[in-house]
C-alpha positions as a Python dict, from the first residue, in 0.01 Angstrom:
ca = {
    (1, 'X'): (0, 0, 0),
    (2, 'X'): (222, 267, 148),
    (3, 'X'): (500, 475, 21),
    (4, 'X'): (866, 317, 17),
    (5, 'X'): (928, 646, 139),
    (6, 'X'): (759, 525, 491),
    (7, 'X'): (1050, 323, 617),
    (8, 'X'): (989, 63, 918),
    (9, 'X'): (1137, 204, 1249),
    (10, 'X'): (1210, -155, 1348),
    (11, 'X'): (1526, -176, 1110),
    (12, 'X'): (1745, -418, 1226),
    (13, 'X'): (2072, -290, 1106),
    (14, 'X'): (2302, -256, 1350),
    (15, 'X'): (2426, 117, 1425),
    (16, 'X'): (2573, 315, 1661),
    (17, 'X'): (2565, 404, 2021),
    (18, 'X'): (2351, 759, 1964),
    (19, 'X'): (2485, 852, 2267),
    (20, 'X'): (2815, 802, 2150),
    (21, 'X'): (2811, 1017, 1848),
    (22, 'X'): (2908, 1334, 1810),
    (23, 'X'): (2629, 1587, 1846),
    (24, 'X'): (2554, 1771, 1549),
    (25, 'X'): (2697, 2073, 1616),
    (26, 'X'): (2498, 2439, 1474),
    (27, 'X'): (2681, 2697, 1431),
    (28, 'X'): (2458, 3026, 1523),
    (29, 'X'): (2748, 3276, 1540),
    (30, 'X'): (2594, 3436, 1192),
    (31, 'X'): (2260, 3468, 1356),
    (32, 'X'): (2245, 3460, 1696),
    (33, 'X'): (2163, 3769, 1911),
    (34, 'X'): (2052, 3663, 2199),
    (35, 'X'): (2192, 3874, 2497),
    (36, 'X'): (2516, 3736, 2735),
    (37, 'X'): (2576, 3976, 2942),
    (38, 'X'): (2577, 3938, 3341),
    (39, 'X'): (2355, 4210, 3399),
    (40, 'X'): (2060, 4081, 3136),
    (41, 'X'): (2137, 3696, 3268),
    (42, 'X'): (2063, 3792, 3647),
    (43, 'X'): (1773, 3965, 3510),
    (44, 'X'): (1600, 3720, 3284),
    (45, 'X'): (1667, 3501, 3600),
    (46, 'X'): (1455, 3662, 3856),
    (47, 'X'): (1094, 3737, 3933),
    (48, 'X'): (886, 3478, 3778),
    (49, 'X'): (553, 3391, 3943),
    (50, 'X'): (587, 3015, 4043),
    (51, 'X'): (443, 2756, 3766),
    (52, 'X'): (194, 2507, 3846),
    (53, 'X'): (339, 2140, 3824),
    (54, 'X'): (48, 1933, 3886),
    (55, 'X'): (53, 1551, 3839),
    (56, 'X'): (-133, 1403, 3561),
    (57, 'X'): (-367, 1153, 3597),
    (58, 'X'): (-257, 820, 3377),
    (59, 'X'): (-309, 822, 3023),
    (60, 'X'): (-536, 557, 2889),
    (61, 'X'): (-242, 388, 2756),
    (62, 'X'): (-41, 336, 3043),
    (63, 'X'): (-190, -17, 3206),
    (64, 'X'): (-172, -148, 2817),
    (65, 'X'): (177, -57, 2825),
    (66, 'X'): (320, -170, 3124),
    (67, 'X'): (124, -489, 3035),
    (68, 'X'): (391, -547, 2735),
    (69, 'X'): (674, -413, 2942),
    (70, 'X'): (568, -736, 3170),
    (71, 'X'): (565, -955, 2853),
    (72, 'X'): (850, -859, 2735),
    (73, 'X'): (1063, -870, 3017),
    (74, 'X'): (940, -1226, 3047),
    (75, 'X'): (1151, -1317, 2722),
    (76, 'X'): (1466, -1163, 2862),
    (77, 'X'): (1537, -1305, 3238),
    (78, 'X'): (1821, -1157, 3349),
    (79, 'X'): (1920, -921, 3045),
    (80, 'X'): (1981, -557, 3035),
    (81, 'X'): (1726, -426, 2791),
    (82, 'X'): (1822, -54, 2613),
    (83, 'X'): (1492, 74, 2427),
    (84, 'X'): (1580, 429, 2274),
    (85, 'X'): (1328, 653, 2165),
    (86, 'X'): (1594, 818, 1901),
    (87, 'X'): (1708, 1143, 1835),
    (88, 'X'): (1601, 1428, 1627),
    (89, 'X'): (1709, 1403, 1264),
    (90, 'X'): (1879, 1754, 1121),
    (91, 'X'): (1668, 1828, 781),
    (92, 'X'): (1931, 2146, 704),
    (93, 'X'): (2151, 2357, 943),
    (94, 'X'): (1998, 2453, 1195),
    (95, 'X'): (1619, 2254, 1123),
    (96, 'X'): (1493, 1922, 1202),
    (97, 'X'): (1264, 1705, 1087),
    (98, 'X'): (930, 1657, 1282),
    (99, 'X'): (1052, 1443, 1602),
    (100, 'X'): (862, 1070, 1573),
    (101, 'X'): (1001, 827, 1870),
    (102, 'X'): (1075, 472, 1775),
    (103, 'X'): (774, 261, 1750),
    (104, 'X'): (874, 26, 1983),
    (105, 'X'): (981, 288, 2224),
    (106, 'X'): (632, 416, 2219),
    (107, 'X'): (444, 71, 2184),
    (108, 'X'): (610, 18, 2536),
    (109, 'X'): (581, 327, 2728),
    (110, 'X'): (241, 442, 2607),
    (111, 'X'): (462, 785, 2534),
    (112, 'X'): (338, 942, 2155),
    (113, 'X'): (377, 1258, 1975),
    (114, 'X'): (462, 1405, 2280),
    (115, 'X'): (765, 1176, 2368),
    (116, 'X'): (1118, 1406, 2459),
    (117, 'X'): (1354, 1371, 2210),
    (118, 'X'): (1692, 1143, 2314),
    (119, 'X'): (1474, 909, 2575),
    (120, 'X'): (1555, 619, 2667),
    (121, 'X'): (1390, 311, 2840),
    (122, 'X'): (1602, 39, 3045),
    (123, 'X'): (1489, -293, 3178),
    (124, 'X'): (1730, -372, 3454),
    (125, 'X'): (1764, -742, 3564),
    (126, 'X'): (1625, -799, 3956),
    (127, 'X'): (1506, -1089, 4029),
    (128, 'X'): (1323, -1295, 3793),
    (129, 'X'): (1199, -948, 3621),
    (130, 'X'): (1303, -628, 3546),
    (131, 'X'): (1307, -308, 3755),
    (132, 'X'): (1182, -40, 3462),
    (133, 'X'): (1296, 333, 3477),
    (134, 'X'): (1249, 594, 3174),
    (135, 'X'): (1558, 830, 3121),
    (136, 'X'): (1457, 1130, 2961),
    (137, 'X'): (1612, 1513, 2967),
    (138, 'X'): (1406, 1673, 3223),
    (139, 'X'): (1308, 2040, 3158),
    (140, 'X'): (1531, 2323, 3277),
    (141, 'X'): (1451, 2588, 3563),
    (142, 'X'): (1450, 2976, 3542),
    (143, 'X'): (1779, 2952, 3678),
    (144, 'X'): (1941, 2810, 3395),
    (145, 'X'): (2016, 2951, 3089),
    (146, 'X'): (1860, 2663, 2848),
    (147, 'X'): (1501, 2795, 2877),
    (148, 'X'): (1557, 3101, 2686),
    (149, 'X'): (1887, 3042, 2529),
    (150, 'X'): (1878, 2693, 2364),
    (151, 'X'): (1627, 2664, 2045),
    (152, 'X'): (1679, 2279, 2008),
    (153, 'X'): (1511, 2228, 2377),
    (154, 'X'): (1454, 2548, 2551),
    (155, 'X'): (1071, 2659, 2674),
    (156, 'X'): (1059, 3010, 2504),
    (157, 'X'): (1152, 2814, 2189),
    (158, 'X'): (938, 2529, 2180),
    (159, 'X'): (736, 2524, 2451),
    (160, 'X'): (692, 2405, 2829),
    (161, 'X'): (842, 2033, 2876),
    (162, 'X'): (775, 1793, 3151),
    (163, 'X'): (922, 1743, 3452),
    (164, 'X'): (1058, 1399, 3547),
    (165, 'X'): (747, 1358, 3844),
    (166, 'X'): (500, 1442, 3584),
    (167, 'X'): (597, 1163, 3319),
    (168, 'X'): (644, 902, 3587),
    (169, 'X'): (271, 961, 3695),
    (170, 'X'): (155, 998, 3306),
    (171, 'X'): (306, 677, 3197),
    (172, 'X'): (319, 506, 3506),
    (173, 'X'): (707, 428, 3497),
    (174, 'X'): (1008, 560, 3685),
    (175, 'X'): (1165, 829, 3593),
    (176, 'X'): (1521, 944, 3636),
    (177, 'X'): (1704, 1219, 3444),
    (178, 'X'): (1889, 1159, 3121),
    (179, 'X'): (2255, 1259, 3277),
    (180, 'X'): (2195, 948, 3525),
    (181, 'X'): (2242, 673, 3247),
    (182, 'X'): (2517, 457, 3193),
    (183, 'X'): (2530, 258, 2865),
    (184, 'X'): (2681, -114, 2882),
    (185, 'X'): (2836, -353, 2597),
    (186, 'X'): (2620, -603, 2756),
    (187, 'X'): (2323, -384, 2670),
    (188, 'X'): (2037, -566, 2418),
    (189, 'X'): (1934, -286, 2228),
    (190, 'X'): (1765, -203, 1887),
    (191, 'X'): (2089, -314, 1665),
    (192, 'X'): (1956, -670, 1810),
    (193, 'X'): (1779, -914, 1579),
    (194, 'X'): (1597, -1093, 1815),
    (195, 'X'): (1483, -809, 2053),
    (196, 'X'): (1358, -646, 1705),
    (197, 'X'): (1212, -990, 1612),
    (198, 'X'): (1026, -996, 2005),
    (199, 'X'): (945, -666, 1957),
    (200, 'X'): (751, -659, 1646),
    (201, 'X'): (582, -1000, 1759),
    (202, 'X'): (482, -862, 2016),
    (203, 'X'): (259, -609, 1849),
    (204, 'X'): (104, -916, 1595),
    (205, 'X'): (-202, -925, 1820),
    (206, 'X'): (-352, -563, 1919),
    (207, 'X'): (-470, -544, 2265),
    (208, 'X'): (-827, -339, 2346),
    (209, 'X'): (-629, 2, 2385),
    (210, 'X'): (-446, -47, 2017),
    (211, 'X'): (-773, -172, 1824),
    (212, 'X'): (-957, 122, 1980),
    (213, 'X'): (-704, 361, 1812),
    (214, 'X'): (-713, 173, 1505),
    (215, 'X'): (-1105, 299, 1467),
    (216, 'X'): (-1023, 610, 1528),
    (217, 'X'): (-736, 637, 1292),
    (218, 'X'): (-959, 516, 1024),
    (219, 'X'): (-1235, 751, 1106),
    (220, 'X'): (-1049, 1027, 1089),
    (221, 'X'): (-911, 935, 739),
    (222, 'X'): (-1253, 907, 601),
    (223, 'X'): (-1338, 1242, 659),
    (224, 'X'): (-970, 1289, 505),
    (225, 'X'): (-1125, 1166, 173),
    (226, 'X'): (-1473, 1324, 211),
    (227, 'X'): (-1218, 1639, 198),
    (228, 'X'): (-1030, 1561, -85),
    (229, 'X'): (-1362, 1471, -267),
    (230, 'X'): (-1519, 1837, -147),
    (231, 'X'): (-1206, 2032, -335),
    (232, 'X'): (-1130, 1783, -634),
    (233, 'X'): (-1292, 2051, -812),
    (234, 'X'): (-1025, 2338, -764),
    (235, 'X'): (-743, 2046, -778),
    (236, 'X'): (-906, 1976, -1142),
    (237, 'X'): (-849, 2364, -1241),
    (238, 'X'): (-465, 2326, -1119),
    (239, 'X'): (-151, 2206, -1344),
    (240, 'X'): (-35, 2047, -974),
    (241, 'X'): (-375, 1942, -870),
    (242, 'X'): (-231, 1609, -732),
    (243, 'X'): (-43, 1832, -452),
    (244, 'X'): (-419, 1997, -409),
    (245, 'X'): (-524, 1674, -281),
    (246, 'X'): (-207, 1591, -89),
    (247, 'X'): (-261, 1923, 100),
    (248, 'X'): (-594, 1864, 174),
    (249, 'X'): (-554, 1527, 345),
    (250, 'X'): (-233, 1651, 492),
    (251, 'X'): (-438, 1919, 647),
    (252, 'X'): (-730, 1673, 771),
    (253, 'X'): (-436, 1467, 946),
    (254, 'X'): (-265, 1778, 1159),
    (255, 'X'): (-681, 1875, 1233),
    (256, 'X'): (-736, 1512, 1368),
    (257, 'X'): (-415, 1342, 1433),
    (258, 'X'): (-97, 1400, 1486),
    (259, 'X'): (29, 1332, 1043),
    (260, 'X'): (6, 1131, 784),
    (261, 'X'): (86, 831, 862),
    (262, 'X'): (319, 770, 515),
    (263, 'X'): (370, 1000, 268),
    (264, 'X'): (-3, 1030, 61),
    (265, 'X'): (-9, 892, -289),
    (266, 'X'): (-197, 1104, -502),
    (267, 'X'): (-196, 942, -844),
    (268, 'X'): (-409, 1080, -1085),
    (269, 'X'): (-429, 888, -1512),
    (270, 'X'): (-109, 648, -1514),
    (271, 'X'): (16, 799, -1226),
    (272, 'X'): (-208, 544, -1057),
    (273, 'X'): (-4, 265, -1214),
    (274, 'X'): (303, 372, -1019),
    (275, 'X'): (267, 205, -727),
    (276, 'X'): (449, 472, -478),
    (277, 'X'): (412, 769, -645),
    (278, 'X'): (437, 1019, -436),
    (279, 'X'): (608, 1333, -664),
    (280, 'X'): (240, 1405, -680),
    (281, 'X'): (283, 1665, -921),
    (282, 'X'): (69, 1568, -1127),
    (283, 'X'): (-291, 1726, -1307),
    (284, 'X'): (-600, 1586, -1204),
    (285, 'X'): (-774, 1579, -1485),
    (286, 'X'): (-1143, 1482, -1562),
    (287, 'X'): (-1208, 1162, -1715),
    (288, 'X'): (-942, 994, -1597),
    (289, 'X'): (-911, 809, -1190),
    (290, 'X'): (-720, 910, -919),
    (291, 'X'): (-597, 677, -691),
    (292, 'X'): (-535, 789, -357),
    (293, 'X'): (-327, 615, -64),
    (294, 'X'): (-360, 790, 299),
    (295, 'X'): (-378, 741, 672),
    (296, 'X'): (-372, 942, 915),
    (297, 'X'): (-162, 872, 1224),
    (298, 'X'): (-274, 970, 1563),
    (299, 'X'): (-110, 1143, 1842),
    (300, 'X'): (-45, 781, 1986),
    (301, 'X'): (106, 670, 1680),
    (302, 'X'): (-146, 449, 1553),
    (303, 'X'): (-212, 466, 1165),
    (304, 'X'): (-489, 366, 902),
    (305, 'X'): (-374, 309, 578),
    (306, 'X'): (-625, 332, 277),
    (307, 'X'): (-680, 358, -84),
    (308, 'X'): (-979, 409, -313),
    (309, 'X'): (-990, 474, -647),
    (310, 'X'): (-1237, 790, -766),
    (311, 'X'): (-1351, 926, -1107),
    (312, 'X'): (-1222, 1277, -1120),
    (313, 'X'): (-1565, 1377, -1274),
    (314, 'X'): (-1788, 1181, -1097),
    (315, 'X'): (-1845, 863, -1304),
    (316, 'X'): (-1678, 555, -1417),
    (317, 'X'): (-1640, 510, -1758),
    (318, 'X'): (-1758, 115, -1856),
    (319, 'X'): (-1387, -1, -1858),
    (320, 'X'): (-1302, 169, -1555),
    (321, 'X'): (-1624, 72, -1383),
    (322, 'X'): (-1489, -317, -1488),
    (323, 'X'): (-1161, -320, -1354),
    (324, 'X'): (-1288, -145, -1094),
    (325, 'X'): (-1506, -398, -968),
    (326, 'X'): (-1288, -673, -1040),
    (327, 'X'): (-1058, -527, -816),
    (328, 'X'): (-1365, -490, -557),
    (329, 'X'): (-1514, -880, -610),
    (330, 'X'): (-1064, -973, -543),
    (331, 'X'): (-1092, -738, -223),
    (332, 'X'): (-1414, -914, -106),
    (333, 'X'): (-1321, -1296, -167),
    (334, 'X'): (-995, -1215, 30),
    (335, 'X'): (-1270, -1039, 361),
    (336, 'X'): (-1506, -1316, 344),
    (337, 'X'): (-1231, -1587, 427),
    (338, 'X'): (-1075, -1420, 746),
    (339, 'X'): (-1143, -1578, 1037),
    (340, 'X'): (-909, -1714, 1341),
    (341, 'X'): (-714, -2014, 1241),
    (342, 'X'): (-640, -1963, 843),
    (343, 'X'): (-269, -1878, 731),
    (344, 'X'): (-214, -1516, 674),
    (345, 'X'): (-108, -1593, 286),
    (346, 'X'): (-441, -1761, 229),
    (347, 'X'): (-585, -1390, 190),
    (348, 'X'): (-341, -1303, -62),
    (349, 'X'): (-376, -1613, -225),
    (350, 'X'): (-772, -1555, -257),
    (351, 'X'): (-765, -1230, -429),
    (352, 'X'): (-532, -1319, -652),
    (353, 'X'): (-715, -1608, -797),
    (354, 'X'): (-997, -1354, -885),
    (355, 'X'): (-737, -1123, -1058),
    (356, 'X'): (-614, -1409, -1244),
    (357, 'X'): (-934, -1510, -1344),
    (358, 'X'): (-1030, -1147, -1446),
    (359, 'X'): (-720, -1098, -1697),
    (360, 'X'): (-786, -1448, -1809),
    (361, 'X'): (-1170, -1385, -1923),
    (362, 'X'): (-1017, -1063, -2095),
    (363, 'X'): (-798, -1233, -2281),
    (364, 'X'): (-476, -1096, -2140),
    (365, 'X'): (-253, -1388, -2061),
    (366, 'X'): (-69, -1640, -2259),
    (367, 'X'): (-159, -1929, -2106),
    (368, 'X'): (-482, -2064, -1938),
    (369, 'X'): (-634, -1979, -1643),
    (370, 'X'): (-493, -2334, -1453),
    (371, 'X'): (-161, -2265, -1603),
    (372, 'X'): (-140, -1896, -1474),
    (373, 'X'): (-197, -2033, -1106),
    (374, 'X'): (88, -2216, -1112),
    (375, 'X'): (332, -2118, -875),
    (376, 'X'): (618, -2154, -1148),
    (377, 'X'): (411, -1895, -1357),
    (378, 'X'): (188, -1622, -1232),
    (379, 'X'): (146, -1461, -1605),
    (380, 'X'): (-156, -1237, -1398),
    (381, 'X'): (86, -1107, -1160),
    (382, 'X'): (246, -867, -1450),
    (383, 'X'): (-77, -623, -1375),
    (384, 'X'): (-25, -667, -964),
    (385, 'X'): (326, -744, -837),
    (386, 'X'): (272, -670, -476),
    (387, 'X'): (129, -811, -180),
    (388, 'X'): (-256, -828, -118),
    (389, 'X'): (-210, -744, 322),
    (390, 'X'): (54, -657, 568),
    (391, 'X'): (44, -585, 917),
    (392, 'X'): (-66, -273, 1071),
    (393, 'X'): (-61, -56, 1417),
    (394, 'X'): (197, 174, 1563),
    (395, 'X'): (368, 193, 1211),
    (396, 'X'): (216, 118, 925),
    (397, 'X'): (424, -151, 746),
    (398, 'X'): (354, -333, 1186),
    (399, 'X'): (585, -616, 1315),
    (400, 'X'): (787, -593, 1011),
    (401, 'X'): (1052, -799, 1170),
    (402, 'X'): (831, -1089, 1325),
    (403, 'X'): (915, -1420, 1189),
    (404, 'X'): (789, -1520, 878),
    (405, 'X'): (631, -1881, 1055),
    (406, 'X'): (414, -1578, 1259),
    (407, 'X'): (428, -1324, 1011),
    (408, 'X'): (316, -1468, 601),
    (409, 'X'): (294, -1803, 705),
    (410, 'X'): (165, -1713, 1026),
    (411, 'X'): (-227, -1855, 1116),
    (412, 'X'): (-473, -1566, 1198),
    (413, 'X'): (-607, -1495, 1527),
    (414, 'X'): (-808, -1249, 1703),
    (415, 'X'): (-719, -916, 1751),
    (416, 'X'): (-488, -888, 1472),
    (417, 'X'): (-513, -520, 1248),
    (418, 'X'): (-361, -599, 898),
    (419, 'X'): (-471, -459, 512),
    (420, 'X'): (-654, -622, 227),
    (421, 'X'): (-530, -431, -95),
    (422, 'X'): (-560, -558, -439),
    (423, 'X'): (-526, -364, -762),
    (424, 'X'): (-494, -378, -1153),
    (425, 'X'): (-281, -135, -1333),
    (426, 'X'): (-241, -157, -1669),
    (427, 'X'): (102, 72, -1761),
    (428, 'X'): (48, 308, -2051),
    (429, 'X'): (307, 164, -2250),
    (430, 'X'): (163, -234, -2199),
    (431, 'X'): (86, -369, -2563),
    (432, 'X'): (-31, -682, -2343),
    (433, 'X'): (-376, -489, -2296),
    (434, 'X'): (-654, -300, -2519),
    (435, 'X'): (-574, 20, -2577),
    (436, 'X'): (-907, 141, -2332),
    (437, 'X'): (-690, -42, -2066),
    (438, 'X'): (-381, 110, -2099),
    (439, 'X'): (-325, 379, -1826),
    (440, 'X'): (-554, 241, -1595),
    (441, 'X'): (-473, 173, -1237),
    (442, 'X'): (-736, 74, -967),
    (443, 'X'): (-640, -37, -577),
    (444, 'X'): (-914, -69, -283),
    (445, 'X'): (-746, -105, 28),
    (446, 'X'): (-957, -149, 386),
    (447, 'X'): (-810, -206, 733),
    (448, 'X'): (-934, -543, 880),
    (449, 'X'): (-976, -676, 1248),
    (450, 'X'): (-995, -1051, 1303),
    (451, 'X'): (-1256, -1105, 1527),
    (452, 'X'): (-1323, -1386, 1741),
    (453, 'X'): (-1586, -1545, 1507),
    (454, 'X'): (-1458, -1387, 1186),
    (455, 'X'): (-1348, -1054, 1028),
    (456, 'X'): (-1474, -682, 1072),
    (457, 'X'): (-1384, -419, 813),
    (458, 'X'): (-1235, -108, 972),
    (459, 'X'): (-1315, 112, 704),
    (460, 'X'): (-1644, -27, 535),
    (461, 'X'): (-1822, 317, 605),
    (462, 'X'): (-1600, 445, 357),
    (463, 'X'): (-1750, 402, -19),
    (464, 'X'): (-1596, 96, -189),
    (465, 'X'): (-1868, -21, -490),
    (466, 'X'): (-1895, 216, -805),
    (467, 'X'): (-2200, 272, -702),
    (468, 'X'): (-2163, 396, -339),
    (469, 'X'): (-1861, 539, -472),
    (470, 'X'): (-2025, 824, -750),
    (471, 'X'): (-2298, 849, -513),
    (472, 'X'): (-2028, 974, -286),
    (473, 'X'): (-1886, 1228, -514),
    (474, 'X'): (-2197, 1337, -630),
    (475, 'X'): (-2258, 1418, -247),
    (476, 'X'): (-1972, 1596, -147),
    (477, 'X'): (-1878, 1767, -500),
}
């Protein structure tokens, strides 16, 4: 379960030509002081020792993404592809958001958190294939003005940038300079329904390079939560405590990665039964659970994406403890069918057959326990109205667009990344529900690889049963 907040980057509405658009324009005239005169120009110019430009070797990534360059220019004989990596997004003024490059972009060039702003990657028709060549703009000389006198790309303000010979040997593409390419109307690009539908089904099955990073990702968000579990102490003695654990995890995930990988729910009492909260300004008080929803993202882009459910004090109470673990025995019936060959929806199908036999034992529903299953019914789905799994990889909601014969009604098969999340949350107003009930929310979430014979939790070193779970806590608090 991820924020709504953490919107796909393979959106298939249709929008301009970036390179069309007006740039935003900044106005620094209020501001600005940096020097124009001749005299300081020629100077700023002149006598700087010459800068090492050596060649990189390729990044791990690279043969894994020409590899679904080749597949994908398989599906397109003879068409002019147009990947952009996107622009940076003005926050206020003269400030912009942190620069992320279109998944697909990056699931293609191997290019992450380091990717240049504006790129773009072409697929020219020759042959029966495609002659490949990555457009980005390269960085400026010392005798230019841009390195010292533009913020949005010039080295004294952000840095050194790479030159077009050092990309081409990092990613193993061409390069040529952004100011060499020509946009077409014949151009497929992202505004395209069935490139975005290729695209994202092309990412269904994760190749040895992506599942790699999906361990990693998941690693590093378990020491995430043994953070937040070290400090929910001092987030307990704060009026804002949720943002105490939000800055924790946020601070694990620039340590480790490159972010989050979706804006971290921190939802302590019947904050938990908001599914997306993510105000997290909430206290974190003891007695009550906090349910927390985090991933860290890595500098390639890759993201986990889990949730577990903690007593702020250490211990369950006996009707958290039960949900809890009915929520645990959902998440485990759901693992212990994957395998190659079953339809994606069977998983969600599975754990919801324990939560409607759960809220049927406790004497929540109006009808039996046959009658609930019923497609035409679902009484049990008032306490959990979303989705048991989705995909996940380069973005965290993965192959969003894929069709839904691949996607939910797709059959499983090795190599594929994707969630198992169930939950309970009983809303503080629900007169459905015992009173003990009421402001309870519980979700478990673990990141799963299908495996040739069967299933492998990503994220089973990180405590799931009450037990492990206060053992935990007592560890680390």
């Amino acid at each position: 379960m991820t924020s709504s907040t953490a919107s796909s980057s393979d959106a298939t509405t249709p929008v301009a030509d970036p390179l069309a658009e007006a740039a935003v324009v900044i106005d620094n005239s209020n501001r600005s002081t940096t020097p124009t005169s001749s005299a300081f120009g020629s100077y700023i110019m002149t006598d700087w020792a010459d800068s090492a430009s050596p060649l990189p070797e390729p990044r791990e990534q690279a043969p894994f993404a020409a590899k679904r360059r080749a597949a994908l220019s398989l599906r397109y004989q003879g068409k002019r592809l147009v990947i952009r990596a996107g622009d940076m997004k003005q926050r206020s003024n003269d400030t912009f958001y942190a620069y992320r490059a279109h998944s697909a972009f990056s699931h293609l060039t191997g290019w992450g958190s380091d990717a240049e702003p504006g790129s773009v990657l072409v697929f020219e028709p020759a042959g029966e294939g495609h002659d490949v060549t990555l457009y980005f703009r390269e960085r400026a000389g010392r005798d230019s003005e841009e390195f010292y006198a533009n913020p949005e790309i010039g080295e004294f303000w952000i840095g050194p940038r790479p030159s077009l010979a050092q990309v081409a040997a990092d990613l193993g593409v061409n390069t040529r300079d952004l100011s060499d390419f020509v946009a077409s109307d014949d151009d497929l690009t992202l505004g395209n329904d069935a490139l975005n539908r290729d695209l994202s089904e092309l990412r269904l099955v994760k190749d040895e390079y992506e599942v790699e990073q999906m361990r990693q990702a998941v690693d590093a968000t378990g020491r995430g939560f043994d953070d937040i579990i070290s400090e929910i102490g001092r987030a307990s003695e704060h009026h804002r405590g949720e943002r105490i654990v939000e800055g924790v995890f946020n601070a694990r995930a620039r340590l480790d990665g490159n972010t989050v990988g979706y804006d971290t729910i921190a939802a302590s009492g019947s904050h938990a039964c908001i599914l997306h909260w993510t105000t997290n300004d909430g206290p974190v008080t003891p007695g009550d659970l906090i349910l927390i929803d985090a991933g860290i993202e890595l500098d390639s882009l890759y993201t986990a994406d889990i949730t577990r459910t903690l007593p702020v004090n250490g211990t369950f109470t006996p009707t958290q403890r039960e949900v809890y673990e009915a929520v645990r025995e959902a998440a485990d019936a759901a693992f212990a069918i994957v395998r190659p060959g079953i339809k994606f929806r069977e998983v969600h199908e599975t754990a919801m057959a324990v939560i409607a036999r759960h809220t049927s034992e406790w004497g929540f529903l109006p009808v039996s326990l046959e009658e609930t299953l019923n497609p035409q019914t679902q009484y049990h789905r008032r306490y959990m109205v979303h989705g048991t799994s989705h995909h996940l990889g380069i973005d965290v909601h993965d192959c969003a667009q894929a069709r839904r014969d691949l996607y939910l009604d797709g059959t499983l098969e090795a190599g594929m990344v994707f969630t198992i999340e169930p939950g309970l949350y009983f809303q503080p107003d629900d007169l459905t529900v015992p009173e003990q009930f009421r402001g309870i929310g519980v979700r478990i979430e673990d990141d799963i690889l299908v495996t040739e014979s069967g299933a492998e939790n990503l994220s089973i070193n990180i405590p799931r049963t009450a037990d492990d779970v206060e053992a935990w806590m007592a560890k680390h608090a």
